[in-house]
CSV table of C-alpha atoms and ligand atoms in Angstrom, one decimal:
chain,number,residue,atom,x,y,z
A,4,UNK,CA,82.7,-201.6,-70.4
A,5,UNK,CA,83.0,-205.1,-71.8
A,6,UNK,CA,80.3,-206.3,-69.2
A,7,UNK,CA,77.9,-203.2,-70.1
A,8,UNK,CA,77.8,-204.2,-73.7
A,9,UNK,CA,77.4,-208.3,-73.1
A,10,UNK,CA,74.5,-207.0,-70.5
A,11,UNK,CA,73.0,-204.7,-73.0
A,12,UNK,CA,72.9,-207.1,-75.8
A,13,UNK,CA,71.2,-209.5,-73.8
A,14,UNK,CA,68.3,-207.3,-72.6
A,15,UNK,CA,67.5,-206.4,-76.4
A,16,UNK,CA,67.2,-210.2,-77.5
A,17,UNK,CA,65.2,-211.1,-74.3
A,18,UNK,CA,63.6,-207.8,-75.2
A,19,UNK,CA,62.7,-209.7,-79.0
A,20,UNK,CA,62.0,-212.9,-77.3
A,21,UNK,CA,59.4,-212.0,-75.1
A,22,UNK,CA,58.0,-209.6,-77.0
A,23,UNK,CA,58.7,-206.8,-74.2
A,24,UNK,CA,58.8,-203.4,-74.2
A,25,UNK,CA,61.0,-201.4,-71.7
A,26,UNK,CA,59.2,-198.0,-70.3
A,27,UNK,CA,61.5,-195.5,-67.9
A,28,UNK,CA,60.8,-192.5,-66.1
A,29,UNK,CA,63.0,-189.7,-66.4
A,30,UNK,CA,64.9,-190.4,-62.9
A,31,UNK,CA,65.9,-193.8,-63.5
A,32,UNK,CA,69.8,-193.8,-64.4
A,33,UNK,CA,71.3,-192.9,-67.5
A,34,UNK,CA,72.1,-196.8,-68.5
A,35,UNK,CA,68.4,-197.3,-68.2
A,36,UNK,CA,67.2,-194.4,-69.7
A,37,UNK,CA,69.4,-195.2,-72.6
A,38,UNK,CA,68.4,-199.1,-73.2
A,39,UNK,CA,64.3,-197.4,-72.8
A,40,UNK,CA,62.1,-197.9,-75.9
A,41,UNK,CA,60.0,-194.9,-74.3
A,42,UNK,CA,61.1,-192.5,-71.5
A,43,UNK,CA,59.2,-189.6,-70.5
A,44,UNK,CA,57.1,-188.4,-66.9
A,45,UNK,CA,54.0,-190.6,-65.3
A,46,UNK,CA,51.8,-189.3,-67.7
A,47,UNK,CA,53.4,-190.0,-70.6
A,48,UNK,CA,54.5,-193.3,-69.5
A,49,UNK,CA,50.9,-194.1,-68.4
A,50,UNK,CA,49.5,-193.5,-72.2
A,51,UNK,CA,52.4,-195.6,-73.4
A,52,UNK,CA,51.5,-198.0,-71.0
A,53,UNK,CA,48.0,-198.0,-71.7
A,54,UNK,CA,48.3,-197.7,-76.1
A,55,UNK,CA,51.2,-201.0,-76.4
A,56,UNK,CA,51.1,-204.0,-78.5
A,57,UNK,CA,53.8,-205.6,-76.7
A,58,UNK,CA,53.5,-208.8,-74.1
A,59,UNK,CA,55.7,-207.5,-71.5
A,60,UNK,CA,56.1,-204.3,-70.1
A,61,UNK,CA,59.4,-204.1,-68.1
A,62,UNK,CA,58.7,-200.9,-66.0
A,63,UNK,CA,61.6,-199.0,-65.1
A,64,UNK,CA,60.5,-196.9,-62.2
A,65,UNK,CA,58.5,-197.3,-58.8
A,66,UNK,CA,56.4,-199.3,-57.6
A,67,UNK,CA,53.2,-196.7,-58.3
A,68,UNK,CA,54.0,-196.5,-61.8
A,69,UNK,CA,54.2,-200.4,-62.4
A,70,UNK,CA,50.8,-200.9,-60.7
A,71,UNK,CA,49.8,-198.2,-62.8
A,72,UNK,CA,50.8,-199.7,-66.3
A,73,UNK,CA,49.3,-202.9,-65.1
A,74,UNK,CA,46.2,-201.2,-64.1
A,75,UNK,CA,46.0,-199.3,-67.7
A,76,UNK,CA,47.2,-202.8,-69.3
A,77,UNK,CA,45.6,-205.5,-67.5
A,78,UNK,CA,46.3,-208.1,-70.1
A,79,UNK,CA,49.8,-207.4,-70.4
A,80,UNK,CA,52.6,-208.7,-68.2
A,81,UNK,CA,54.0,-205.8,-66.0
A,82,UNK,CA,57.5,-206.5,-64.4
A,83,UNK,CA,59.2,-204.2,-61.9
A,84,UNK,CA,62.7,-205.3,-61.8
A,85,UNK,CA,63.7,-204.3,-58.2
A,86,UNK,CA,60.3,-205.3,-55.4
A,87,UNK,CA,62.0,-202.4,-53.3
A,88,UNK,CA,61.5,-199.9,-56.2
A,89,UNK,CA,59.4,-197.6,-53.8
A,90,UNK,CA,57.7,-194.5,-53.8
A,91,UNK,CA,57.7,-192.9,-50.3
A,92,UNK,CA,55.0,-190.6,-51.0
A,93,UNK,CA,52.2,-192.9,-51.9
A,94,UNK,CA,52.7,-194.8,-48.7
A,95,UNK,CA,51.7,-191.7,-47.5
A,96,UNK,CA,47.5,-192.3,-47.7
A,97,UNK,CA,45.8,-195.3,-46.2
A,98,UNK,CA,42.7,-196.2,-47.3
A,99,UNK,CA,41.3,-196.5,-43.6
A,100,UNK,CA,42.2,-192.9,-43.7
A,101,UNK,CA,40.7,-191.5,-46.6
A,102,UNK,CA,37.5,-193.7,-46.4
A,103,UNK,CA,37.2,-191.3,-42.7
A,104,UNK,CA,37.9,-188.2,-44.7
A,105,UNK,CA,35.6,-188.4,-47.0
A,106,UNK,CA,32.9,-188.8,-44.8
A,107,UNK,CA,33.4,-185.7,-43.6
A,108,UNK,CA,33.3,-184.0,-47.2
A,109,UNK,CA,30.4,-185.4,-48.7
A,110,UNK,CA,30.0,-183.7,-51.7
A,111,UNK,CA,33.6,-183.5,-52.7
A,112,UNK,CA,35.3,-184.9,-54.9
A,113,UNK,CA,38.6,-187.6,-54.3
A,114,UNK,CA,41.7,-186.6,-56.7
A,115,UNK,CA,44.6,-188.7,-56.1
A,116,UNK,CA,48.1,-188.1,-57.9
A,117,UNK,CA,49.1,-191.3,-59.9
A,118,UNK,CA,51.4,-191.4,-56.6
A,119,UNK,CA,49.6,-193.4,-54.9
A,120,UNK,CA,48.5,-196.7,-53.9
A,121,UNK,CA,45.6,-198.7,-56.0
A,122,UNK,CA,44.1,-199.0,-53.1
A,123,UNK,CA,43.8,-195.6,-52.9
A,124,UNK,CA,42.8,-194.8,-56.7
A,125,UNK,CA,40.2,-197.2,-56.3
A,126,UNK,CA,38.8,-194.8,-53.7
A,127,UNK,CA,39.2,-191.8,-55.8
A,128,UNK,CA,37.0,-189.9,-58.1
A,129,UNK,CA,39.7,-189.1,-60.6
A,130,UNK,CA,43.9,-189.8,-60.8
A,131,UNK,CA,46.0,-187.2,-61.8
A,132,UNK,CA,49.6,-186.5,-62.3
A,133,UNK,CA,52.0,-183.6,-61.5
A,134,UNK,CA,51.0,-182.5,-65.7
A,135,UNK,CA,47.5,-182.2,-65.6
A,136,UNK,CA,46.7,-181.8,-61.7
A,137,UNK,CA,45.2,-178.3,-62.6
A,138,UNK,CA,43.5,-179.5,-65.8
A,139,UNK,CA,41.8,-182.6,-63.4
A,140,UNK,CA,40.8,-180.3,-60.3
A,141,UNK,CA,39.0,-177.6,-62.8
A,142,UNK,CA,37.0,-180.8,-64.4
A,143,UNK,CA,35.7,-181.7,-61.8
A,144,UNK,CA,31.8,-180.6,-61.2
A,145,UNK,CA,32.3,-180.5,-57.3
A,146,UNK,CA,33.3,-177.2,-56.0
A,147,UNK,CA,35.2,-178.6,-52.8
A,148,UNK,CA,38.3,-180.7,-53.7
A,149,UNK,CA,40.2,-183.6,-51.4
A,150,UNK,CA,43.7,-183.7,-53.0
A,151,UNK,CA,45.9,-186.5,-51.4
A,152,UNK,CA,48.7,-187.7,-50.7
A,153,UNK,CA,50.9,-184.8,-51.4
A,154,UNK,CA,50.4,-181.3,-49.6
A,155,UNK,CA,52.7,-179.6,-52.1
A,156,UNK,CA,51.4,-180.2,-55.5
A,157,UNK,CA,48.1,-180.0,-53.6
A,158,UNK,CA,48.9,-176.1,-52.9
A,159,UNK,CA,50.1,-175.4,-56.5
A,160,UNK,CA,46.7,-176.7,-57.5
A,161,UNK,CA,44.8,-174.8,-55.0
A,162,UNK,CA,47.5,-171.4,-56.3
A,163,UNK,CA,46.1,-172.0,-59.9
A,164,UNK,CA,41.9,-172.9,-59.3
A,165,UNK,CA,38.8,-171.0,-57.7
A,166,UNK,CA,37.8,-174.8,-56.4
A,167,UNK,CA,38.3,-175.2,-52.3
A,168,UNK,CA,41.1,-177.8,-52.4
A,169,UNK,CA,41.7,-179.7,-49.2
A,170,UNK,CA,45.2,-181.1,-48.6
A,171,UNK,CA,46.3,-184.5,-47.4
A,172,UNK,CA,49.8,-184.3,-45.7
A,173,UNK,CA,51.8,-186.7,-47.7
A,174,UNK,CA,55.0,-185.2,-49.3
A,175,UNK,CA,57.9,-186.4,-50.8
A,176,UNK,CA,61.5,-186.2,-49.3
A,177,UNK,CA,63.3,-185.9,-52.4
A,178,UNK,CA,61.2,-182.6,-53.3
A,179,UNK,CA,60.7,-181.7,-49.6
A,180,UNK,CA,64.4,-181.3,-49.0
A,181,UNK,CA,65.5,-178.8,-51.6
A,182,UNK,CA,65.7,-176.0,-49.6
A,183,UNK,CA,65.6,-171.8,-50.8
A,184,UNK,CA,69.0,-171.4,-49.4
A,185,UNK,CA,70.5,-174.4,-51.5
A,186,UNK,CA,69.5,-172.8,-54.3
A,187,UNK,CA,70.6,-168.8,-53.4
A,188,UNK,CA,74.0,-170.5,-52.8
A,189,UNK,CA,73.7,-172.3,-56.6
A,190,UNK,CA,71.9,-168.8,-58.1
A,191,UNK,CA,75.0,-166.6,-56.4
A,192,UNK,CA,77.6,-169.1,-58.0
A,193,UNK,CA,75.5,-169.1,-61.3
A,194,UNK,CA,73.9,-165.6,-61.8
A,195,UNK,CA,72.3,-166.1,-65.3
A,196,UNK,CA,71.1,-169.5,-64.3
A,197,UNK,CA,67.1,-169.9,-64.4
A,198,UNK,CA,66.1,-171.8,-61.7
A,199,UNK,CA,63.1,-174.6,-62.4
A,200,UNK,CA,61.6,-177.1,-60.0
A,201,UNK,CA,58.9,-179.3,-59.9
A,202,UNK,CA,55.6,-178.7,-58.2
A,203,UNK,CA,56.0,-181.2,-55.5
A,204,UNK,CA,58.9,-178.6,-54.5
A,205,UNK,CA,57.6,-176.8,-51.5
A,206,UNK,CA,55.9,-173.4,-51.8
A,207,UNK,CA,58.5,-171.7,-50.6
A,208,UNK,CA,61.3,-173.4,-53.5
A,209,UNK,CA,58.1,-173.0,-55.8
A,210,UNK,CA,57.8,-169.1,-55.0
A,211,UNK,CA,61.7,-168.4,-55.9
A,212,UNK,CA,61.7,-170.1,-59.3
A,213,UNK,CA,61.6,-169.3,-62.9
A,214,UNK,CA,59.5,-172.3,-63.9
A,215,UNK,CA,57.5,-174.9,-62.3
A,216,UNK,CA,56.5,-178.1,-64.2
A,217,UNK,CA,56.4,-181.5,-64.3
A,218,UNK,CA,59.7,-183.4,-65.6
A,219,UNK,CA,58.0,-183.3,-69.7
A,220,UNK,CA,57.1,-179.5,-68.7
A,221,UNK,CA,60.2,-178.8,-67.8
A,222,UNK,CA,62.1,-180.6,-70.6
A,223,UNK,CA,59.7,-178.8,-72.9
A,224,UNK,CA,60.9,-175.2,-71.2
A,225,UNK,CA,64.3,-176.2,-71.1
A,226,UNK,CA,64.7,-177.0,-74.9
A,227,UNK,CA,62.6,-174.0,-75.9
A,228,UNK,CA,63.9,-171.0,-74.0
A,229,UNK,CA,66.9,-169.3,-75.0
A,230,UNK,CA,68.7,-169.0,-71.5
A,231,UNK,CA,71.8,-171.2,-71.5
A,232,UNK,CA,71.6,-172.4,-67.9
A,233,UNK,CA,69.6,-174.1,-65.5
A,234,UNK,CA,69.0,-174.7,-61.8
A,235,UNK,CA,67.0,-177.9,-61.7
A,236,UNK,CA,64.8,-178.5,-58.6
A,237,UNK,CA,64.0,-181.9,-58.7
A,238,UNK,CA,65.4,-185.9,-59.0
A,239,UNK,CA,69.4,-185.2,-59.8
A,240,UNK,CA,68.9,-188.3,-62.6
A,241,UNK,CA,67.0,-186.0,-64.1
A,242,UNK,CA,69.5,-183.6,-65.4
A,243,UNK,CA,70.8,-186.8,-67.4
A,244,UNK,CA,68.3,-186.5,-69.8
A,245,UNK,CA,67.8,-182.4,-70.1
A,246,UNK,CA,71.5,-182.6,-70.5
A,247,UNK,CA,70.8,-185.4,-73.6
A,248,UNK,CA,68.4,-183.2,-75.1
A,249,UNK,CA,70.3,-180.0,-74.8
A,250,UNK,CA,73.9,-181.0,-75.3
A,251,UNK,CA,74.6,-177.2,-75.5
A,252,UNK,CA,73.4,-176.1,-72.2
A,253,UNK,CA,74.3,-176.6,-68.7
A,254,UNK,CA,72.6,-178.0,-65.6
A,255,UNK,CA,73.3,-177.5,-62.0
A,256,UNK,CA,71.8,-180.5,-60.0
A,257,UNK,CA,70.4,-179.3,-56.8
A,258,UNK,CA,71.9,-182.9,-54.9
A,259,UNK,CA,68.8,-185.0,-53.9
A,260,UNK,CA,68.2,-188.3,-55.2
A,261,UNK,CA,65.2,-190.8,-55.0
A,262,UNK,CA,66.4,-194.9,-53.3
A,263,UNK,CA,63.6,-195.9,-54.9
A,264,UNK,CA,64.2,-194.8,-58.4
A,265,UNK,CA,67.9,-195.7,-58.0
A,266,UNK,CA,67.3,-199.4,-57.4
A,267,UNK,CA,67.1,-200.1,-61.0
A,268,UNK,CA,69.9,-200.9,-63.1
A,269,UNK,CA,70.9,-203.1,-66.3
A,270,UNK,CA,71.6,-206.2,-64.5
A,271,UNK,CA,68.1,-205.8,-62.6
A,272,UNK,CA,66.8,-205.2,-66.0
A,273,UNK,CA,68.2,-208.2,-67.4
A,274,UNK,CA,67.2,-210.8,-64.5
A,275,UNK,CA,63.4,-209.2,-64.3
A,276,UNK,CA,63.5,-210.7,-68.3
A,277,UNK,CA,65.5,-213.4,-68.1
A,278,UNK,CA,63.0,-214.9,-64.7
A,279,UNK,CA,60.3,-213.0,-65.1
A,280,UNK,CA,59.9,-210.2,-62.4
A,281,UNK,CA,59.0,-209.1,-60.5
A,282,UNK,CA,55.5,-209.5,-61.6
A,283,UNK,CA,52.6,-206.9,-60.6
A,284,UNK,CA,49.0,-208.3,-59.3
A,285,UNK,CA,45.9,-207.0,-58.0
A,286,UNK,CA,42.9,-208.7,-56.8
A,287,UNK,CA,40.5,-208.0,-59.6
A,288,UNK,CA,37.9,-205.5,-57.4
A,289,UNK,CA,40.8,-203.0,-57.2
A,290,UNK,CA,41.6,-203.4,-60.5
A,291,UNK,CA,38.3,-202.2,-62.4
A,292,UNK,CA,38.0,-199.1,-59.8
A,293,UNK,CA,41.4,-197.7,-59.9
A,294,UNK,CA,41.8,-198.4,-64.0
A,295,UNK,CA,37.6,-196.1,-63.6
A,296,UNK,CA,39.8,-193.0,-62.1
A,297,UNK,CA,42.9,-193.3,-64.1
A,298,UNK,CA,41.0,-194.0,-67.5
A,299,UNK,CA,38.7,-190.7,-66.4
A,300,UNK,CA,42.5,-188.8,-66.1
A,301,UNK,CA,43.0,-190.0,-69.4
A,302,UNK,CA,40.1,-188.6,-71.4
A,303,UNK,CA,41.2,-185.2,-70.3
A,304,UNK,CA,43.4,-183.6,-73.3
B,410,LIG,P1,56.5,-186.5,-63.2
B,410,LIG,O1,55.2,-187.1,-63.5
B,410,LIG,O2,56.6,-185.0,-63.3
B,410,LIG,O3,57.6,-187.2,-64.0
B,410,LIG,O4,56.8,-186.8,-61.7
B,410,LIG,C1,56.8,-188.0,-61.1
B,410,LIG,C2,57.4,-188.0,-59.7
B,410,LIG,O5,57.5,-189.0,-59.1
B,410,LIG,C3,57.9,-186.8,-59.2
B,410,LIG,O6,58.6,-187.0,-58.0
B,411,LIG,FE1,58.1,-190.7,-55.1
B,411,LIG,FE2,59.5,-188.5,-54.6
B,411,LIG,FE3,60.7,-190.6,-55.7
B,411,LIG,FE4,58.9,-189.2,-57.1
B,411,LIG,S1,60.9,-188.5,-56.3
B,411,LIG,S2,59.0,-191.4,-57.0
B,411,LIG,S3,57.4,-188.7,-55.5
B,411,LIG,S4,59.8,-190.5,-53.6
C-alpha cells in the first residue's frame, strides 16, 4: 500500500514536470483509471487527445488509440507505456488487403473503426468508433459501404442504415467469446438483471440484450435507468468504473478480459515518464492521410 502511494506520488510530479497529461480508456485497471486526468471510450479520448494543451500525452490503452492521439496531436509527445499494449483486432486488415478490396468496390466508400492500423486509416474515406459508426455510415454520400476490420460492429451498422455495408472479417476475441449461454446462466442466477453489451458482441449476444452501446453509451444507460442491476457484455475492467459511477448498483462481469489493455499498470506508467516511452512515430505520409479520415469523424456531432 506503502509502494502504491510512493508510486503514485511520483507519476503526479513527473506528471507537473513534463507537462503531461495521462488519458485512459475505460478497460485499463482500476489503479490507472484512478491516477487518469480523463477517462472515457475512443471517442472521447480521441477529442481529448485532439483539444490538449499539455506536452505529453501518456496514453493508457492500446496501441490503436496511442497512434491515434498522436495522429490527432502531432506536435505533442505520445507515450504508450507498455510496446505490447495491443489491439488484436486492428491487426486484423492489411493494407495489401484492402487496397485489393477496394478495387473491386469502386464507388464505395472505406470506413474504418478507430481500431485499426494508420496504415489502414490512411486508406480510408472516414474513421469511426463503436459511438458514432451509424452516424459515420449515414454521412457518407456513397450508397455501398466497406466497413473493416470488425464483422460485428460492421452488422450492427448494417441492422441500423438503408446503405449496403460490406463486412471485413476482423473481430475481437474479447467480444467474440461472450457467449448467449454465459449470459442465460448469469440472467437465471440474476432475474431482474438487464443485460448490456457492446456492439462488437456478436449478433447473436447483441439480439438477447437490453442495451447495446459503446462503453460512454452504456455508462450513460447505466446511470440513467432505474433498474438496479446489470449484466455487462464487454471488457470485465469495465465494470470498475460503472461500479465508480453507480456505487448503488450492482454489476455482474461476464469474465473476458483484454492482454492488451491489461499490460498497463502504475509502475509502467511511472517508467513511460520517468524515460520517456514508449514514444509513438509515423512516417509523415501516413500521418496527414489517416489525421484527413479521423479529423472528417470528428466534424460529425
Ligand atoms: P469504446 O470506444 O466503446 O470504448 O470501445 C473500444 C474498444 O476497444 C472496444 O473493444
Ligand atoms: Fe481490441 Fe478487443 Fe481489446 Fe477492444 S477489447 S482493445 S477491440 S482486443
Amino acid at each position: 500500500m506503502k509502494e502504491k502511494y510512493e508510486i503514485i506520488k511520483k507519476i503526479k510530479k513527473l506528471k507537473k514536470d513534463h507537462k503531461a497529461i495521462i488519458l485512459a480508456h475505460v478497460y485499463q485497471i482500476g489503479d490507472v483509471q484512478d491516477i487518469a486526468d480523463y477517462t472515457g471510450d475512443s471517442l472521447g479520448l480521441s477529442r481529448k487527445a485532439a483539444k490538449t494543451d499539455a506536452d505529453v500525452i501518456v496514453f493508457c490503452g492500446v496501441k490503436f488509440m496511442a497512434e491515434t492521439a498522436h495522429l490527432l496531436s502531432p506536435t505533442k509527445t505520445v507515450l504508450l507505456p507498455d510496446k505490447n499494449a495491443d489491439c488484436g483486432l486492428a491487426d486484423m486488415a492489411t493494407v495489401k488487403e484492402l487496397v485489393t478490396w477496394k478495387k473491386k468496390y469502386p464507388n464505395a466508400a472505406v470506413v474504418s473503426y478507430v481500431n485499426s492500423l494508420a496504415a489502414i486509416k490512411a486508406e480510408s474515406n472516414i474513421c469511426c468508433t463503436s459511438a458514432n459508426a451509424i452516424d459515420v455510415v449515414n454521412s457518407c454520400p456513397q450508397d455501398t459501404i466497406l466497413f473493416l476490420p470488425d464483422k460485428n460492429l460492421g452488422s450492427y451498422v448494417a441492422e441500423h442504415t438503408d446503405k449496403n455495408v460490406v463486412l471485413w472479417k476482423g473481430f475481437c476475441y474479447v467480444h467474440e467469446k461472450i457467449q448467449p449461454k454465459q449470459l442465460k446462466k448469469l440472467k437465471k442466477a440474476h432475474p431482474t438483471a438487464e443485460i448490456i453489451v457492446h456492439p462488437e458482441c456478436t449478433p447473436r449476444v447483441r439480439h438477447m440484450s437490453n442495451f447495446i452501446g459503446s462503453t460512454s453509451q452504456m455508462l450513460r444507460y447505466v446511470t440513467q435507468a432505474d433498474q438496479q442491476e446489470f449484466i455487462v457484455g464487454t471488457e470485465d475492467n469495465f465494470v470498475y468504473r460503472l461500479q465508480k459511477d453507480n456505487p448503488e448498483k450492482i454489476f455482474y462481469p461476464v469474465g473476458s478480459s483484454c492482454i492488451g489493455m491489461n499490460r498497463i499498470n502504475l509502475e509502467k506508467i511511472k517508467l513511460a515518464l520517468e524515460q520517456s516511452k514508449y514514444e509513438i512515430y509515423f512516417p509523415k505520409d501516413i500521418q496527414s492521410r489517416a489525421k484527413k479520415a479521423l479529423d472528417k469523424m470528428l466534424r460529425i456531432k
